[in-house]
Short mmCIF file of C-alpha atoms in Angstrom, two decimals:
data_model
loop_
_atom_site.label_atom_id
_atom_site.label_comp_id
_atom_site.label_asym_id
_atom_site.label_seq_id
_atom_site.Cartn_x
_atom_site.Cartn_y
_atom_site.Cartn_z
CA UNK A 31 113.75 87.21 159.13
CA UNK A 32 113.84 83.51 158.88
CA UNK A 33 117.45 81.98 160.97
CA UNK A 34 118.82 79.01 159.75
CA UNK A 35 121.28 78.06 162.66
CA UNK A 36 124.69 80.56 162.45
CA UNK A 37 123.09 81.63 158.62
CA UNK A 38 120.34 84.22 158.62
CA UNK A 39 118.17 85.08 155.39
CA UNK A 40 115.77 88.22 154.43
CA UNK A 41 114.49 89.09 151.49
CA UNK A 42 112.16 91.85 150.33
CA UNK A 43 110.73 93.19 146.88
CA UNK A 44 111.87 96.69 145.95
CA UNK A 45 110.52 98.69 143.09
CA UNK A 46 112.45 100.57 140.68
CA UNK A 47 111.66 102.89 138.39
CA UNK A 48 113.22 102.75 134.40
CA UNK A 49 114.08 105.95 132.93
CA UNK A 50 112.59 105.62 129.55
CA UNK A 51 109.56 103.15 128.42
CA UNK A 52 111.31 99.65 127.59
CA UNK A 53 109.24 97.88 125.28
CA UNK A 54 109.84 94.44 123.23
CA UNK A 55 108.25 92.83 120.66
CA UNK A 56 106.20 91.01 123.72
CA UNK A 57 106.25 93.74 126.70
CA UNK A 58 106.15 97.58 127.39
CA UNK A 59 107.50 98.49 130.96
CA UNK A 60 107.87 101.90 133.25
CA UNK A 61 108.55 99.95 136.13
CA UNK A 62 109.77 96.53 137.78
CA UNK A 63 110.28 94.99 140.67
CA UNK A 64 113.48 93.46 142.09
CA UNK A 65 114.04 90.38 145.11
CA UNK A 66 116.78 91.58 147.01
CA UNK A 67 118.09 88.27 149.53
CA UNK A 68 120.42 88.75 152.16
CA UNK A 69 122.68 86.21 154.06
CA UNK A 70 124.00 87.16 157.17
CA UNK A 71 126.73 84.92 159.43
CA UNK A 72 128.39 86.23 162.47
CA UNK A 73 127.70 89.91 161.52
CA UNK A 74 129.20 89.31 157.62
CA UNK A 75 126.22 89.61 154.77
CA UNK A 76 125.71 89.05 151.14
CA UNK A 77 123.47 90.17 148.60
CA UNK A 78 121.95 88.82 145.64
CA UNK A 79 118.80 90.45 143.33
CA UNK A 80 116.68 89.04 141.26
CA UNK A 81 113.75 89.73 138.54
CA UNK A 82 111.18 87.41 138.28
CA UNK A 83 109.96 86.86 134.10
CA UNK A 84 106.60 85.67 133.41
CA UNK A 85 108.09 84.50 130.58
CA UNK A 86 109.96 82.10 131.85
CA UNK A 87 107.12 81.29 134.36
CA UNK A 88 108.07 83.03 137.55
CA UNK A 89 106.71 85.82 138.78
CA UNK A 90 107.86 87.42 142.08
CA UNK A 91 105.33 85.68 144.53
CA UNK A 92 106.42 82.59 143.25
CA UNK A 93 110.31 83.82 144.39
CA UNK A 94 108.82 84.68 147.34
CA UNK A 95 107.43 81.12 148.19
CA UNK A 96 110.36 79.62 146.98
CA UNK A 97 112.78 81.52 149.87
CA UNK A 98 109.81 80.64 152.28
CA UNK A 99 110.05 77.41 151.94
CA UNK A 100 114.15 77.23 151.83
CA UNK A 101 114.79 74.25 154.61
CA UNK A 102 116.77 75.41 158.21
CA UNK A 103 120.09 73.46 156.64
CA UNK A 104 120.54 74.95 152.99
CA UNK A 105 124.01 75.85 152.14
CA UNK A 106 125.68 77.40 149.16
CA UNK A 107 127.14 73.61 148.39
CA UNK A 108 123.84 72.09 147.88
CA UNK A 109 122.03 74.80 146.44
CA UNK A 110 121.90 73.59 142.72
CA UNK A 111 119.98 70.15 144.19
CA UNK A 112 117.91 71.98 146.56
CA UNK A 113 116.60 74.82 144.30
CA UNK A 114 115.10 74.81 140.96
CA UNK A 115 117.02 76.71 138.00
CA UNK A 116 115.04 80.21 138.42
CA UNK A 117 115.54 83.58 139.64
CA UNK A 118 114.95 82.98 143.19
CA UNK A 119 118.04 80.39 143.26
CA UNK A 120 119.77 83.24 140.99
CA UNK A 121 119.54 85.74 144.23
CA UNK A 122 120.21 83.03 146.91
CA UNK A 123 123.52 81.63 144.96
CA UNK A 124 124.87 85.51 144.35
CA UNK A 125 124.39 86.58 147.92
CA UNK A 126 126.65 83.30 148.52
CA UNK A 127 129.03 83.98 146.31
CA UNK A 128 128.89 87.89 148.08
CA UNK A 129 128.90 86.42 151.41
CA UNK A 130 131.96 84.03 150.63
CA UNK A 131 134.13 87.14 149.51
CA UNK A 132 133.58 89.22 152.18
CA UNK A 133 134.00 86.35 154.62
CA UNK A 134 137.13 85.19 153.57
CA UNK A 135 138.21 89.51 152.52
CA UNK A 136 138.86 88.52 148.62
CA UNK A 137 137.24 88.98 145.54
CA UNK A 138 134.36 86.66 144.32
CA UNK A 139 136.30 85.57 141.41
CA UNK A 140 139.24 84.82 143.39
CA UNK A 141 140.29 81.14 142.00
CA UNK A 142 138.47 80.99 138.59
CA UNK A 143 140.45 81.04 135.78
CA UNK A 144 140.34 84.77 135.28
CA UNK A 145 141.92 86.00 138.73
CA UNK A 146 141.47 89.76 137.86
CA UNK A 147 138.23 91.00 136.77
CA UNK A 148 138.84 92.61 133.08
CA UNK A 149 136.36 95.32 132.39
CA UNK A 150 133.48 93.82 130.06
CA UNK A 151 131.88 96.01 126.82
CA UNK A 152 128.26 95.55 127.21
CA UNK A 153 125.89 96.35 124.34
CA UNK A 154 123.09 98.90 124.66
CA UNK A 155 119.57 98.27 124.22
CA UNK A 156 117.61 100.25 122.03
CA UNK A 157 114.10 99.69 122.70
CA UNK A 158 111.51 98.13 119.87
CA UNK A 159 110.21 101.31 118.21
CA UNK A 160 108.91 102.97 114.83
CA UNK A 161 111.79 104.11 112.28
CA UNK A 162 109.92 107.64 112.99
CA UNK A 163 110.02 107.18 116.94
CA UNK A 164 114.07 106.42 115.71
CA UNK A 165 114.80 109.33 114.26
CA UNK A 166 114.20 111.50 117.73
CA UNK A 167 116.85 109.15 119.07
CA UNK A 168 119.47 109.89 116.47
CA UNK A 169 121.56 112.04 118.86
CA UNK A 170 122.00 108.95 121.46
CA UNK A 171 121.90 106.18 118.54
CA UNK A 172 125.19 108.17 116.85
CA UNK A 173 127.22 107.73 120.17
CA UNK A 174 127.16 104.35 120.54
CA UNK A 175 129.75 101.96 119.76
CA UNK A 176 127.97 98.44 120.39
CA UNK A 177 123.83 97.93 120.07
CA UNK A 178 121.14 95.71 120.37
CA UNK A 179 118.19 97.16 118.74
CA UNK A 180 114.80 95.44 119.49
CA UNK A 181 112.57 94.47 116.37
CA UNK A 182 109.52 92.88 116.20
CA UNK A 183 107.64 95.47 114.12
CA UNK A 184 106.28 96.26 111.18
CA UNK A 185 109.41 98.41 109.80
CA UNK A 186 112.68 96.07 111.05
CA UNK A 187 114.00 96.98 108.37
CA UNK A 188 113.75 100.32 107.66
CA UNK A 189 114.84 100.80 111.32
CA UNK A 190 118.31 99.25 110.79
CA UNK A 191 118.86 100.73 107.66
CA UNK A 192 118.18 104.28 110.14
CA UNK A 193 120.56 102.72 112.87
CA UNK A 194 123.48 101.67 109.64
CA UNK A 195 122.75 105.15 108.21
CA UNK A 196 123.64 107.03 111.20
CA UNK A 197 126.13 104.52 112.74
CA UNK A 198 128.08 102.83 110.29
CA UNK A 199 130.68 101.82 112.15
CA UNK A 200 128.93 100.47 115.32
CA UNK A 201 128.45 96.81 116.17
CA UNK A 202 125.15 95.43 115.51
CA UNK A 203 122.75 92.57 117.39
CA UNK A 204 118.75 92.75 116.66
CA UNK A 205 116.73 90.68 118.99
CA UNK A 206 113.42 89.87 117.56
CA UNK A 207 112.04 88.50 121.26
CA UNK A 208 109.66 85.84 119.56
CA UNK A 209 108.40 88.36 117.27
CA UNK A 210 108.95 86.94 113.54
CA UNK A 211 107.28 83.83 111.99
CA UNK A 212 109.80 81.60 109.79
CA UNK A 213 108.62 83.66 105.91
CA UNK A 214 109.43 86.77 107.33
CA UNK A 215 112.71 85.32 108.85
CA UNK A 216 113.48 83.97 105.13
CA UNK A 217 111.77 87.04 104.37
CA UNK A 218 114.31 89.53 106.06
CA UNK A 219 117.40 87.74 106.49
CA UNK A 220 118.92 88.35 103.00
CA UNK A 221 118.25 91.83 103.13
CA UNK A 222 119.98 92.30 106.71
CA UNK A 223 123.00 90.65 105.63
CA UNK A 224 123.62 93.87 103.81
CA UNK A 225 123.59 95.47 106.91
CA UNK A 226 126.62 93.64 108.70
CA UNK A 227 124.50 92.15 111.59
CA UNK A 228 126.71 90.33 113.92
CA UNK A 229 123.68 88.24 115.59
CA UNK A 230 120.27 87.88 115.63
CA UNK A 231 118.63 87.04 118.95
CA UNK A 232 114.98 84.42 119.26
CA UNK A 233 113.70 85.73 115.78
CA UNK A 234 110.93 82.52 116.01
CA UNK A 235 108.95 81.91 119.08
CA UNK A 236 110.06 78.97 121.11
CA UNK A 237 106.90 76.36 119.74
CA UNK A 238 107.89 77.15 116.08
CA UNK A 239 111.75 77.53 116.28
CA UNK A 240 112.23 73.84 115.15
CA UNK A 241 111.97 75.12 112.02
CA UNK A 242 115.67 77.04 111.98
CA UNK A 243 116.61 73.72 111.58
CA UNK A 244 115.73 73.98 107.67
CA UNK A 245 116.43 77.99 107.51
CA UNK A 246 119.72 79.21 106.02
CA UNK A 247 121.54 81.07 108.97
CA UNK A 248 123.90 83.26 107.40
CA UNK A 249 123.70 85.90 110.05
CA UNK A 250 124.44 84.11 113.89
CA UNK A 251 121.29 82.85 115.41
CA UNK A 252 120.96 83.13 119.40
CA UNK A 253 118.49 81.19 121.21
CA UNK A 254 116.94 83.20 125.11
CA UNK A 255 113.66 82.70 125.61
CA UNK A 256 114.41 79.06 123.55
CA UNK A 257 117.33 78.06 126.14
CA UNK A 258 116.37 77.65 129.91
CA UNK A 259 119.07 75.28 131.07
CA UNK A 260 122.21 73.35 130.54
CA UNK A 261 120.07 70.02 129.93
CA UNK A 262 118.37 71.84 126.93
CA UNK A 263 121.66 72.78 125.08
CA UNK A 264 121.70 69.64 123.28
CA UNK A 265 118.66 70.20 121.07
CA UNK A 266 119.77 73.53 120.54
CA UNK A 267 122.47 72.77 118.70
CA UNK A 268 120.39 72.43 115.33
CA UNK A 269 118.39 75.25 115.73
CA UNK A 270 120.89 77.58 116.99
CA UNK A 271 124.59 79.02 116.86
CA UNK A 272 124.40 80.90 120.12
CA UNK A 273 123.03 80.90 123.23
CA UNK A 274 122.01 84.21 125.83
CA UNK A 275 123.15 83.09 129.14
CA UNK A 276 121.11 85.35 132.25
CA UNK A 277 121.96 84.52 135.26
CA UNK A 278 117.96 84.57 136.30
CA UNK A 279 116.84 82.21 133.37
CA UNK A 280 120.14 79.42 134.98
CA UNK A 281 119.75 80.26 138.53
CA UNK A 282 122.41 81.68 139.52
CA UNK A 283 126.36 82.37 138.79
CA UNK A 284 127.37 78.47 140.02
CA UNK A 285 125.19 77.40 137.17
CA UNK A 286 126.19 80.13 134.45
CA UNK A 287 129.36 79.24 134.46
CA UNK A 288 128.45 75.88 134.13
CA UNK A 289 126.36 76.50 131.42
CA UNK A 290 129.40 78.51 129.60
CA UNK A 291 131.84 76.00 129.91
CA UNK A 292 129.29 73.03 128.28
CA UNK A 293 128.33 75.74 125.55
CA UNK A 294 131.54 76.28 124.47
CA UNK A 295 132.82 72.70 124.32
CA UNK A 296 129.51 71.93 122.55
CA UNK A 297 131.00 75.37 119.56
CA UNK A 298 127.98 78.03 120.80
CA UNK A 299 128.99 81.17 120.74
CA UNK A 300 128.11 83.02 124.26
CA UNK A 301 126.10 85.57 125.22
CA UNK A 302 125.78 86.72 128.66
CA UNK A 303 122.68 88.90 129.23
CA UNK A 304 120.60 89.98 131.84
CA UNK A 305 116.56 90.30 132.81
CA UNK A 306 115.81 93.75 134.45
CA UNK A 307 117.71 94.64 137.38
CA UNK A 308 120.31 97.29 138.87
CA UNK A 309 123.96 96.99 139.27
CA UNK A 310 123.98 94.46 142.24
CA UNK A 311 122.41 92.36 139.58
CA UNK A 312 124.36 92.86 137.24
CA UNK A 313 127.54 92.67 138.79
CA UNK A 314 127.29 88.68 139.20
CA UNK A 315 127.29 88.89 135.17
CA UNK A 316 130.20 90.33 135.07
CA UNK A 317 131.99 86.98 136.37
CA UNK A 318 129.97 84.62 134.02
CA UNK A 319 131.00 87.46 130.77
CA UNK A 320 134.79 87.04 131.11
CA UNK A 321 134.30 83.83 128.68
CA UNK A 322 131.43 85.29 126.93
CA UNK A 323 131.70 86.47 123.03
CA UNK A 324 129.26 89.03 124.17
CA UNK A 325 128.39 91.07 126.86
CA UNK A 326 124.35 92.52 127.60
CA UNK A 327 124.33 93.58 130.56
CA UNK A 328 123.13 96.80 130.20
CA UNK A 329 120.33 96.77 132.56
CA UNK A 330 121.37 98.80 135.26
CA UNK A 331 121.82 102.15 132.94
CA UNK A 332 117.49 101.40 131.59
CA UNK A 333 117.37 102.49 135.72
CA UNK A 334 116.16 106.34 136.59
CA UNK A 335 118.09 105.84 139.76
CA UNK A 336 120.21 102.80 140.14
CA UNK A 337 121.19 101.68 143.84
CA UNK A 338 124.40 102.97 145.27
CA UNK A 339 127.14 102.26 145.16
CA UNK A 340 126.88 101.63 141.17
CA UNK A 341 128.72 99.72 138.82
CA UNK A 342 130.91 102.17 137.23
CA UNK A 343 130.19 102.37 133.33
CA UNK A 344 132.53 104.63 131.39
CA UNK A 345 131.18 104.92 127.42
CA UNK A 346 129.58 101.17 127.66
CA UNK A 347 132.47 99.57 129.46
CA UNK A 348 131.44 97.90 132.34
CA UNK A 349 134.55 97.75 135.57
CA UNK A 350 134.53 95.86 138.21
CA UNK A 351 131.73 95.69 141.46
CA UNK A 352 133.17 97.91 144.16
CA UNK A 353 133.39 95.70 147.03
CA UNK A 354 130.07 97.40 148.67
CA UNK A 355 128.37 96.66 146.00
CA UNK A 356 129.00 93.16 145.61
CA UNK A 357 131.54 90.61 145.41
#
């Protein structure tokens, strides 16, 4: 434990288990692991958790360095200067904003615009997979009311045509995570707008997606692995119609809602996602989604055993943090 006069800090690395294989058009997970930091003052503590995305260039011994090197006078009001926009910050600023609540005995959100926390509809993932591994899902696939199906493989389409087929009525997102090149965007694109696709999340990886800028966009386009911070929304604004807002990517809630407020004056529609993580992760979200057009924050439900107590998640509506949990 590291003490930084009347504020104390711990962290450790947890690993958690997922209950199915997640795989993307770039990954294929069983497992993660998980930064849990804790801030302690005159007996009162907060949490935050983070995941650490190689992706985005972190990885969780470079979380781990940045705690360890946190100076004996950091504070929740200079965090944003101090830190760099990462997950690490992202665990330090939610176990802040945890610590604040219970300190003063109200809710986190106390004093934003929305005083009471509305329950948020997140979508549900649906791993990248064959139209063939799809079918053996049908049973889960016709229960859902909100999706976003990972593609990225050699039979996109014939997989949403499955997904329409057997859900007609559900609400749609595909997230391509980097995996299409710009002819079989203009390619796929007409076809899919038969399919009443609300969004379509990174189709182009991040060195190439310059050229949305001369692509019909029809269907919404939403920039993640694209958008790492607010000083980067500008140059979206071409390429782009949306942006996916994770807490871990911004570093933190402070910065989120930052982020949401510039995006919308700027006309992006929002998206507020999540990396891997349980429900004290996810929780946080639920703060920065009150603005958002979109919720996917599903990450706590990919767990085989999520920590306790959980966010409680009744047919993909997401309520409020019980106060042990967070906030």
């Amino acid at each position: 434990m590291l003490t930084r006069s009347k504020l104390h800090i711990k962290y450790d690395v947890q690993y958690k288990t997922l209950a199915e294989t997640f795989k993307t058009a770039r990954v294929t997970m069983d497992s993660f692991p998980v930064v849990v930091v804790t801030l302690e003052r005159n007996g009162v503590r907060g949490r935050g958790e983070c995941y650490a995305s190689t992706r985005f260039g972190w990885d969780t011994d470079k979380v781990l360095e940045a705690l360890k090197n946190l100076p004996p006078d950091f504070s929740h009001a200079g965090l944003l200067d101090l830190m760099e926009a990462g997950p690490a910050r992202n665990a330090v600023d939610c176990a802040f904003w945890d610590l604040s609540a219970k300190e003063s005995s109200r809710r986190a959100w106390f004093g934003l615009p929305d005083a009471d926390l509305r329950p948020v509809e997140t979508m549900t993932t649906i791993s990248l997979m064959s139209s063939q591994d799809l079918e053996r899902q049908i049973p889960k696939i016709q229960n859902m009311q909100f999706m976003k199906l990972k593609v990225g493989g050699p039979d996109d389409l014939e997989v949403v045509r499955l997904v329409r087929k057997v859900s007609p009525d559900a609400k749609l997102l595909i997230d391509a995570n980097e995996g299409w090149s710009a002819d079989l965007y203009a390619t796929l694109v007409p076809e899919l707008q038969k399919y009443e696709i609300l969004m379509i999340e990174q189709p182009l990886k991040e060195v190439d997606d310059h050229a949305l800028a001369n692509l019909p966009r029809p269907i919404a386009i939403c920039a993640d692995e694209s958008f790492h911070a607010e000083s980067n929304l500008e140059e979206m604004r071409s390429r782009y119609d949306a942006i996916n807002i994770k807490l871990d990517k911004m570093g933190g809630l402070t910065a989120a809602l930052q982020v949401q407020n510039k995006a919308k004056a700027l006309g992006f529609q929002t998206v507020v996602g999540c990396m891997l993580g349980t429900s004290l992760a996810i929780a946080p979200g639920l703060v920065a989604a009150q603005q958002a057009d979109y919720a996917d924050l599903d990450a706590h439900l990919l767990c085989k055993a999520d920590r306790q107590p959980a966010l409680r998640t009744t047919k993909g509506v997401i309520h409020a943090p019980d106060r042990a949990l967070w906030g």
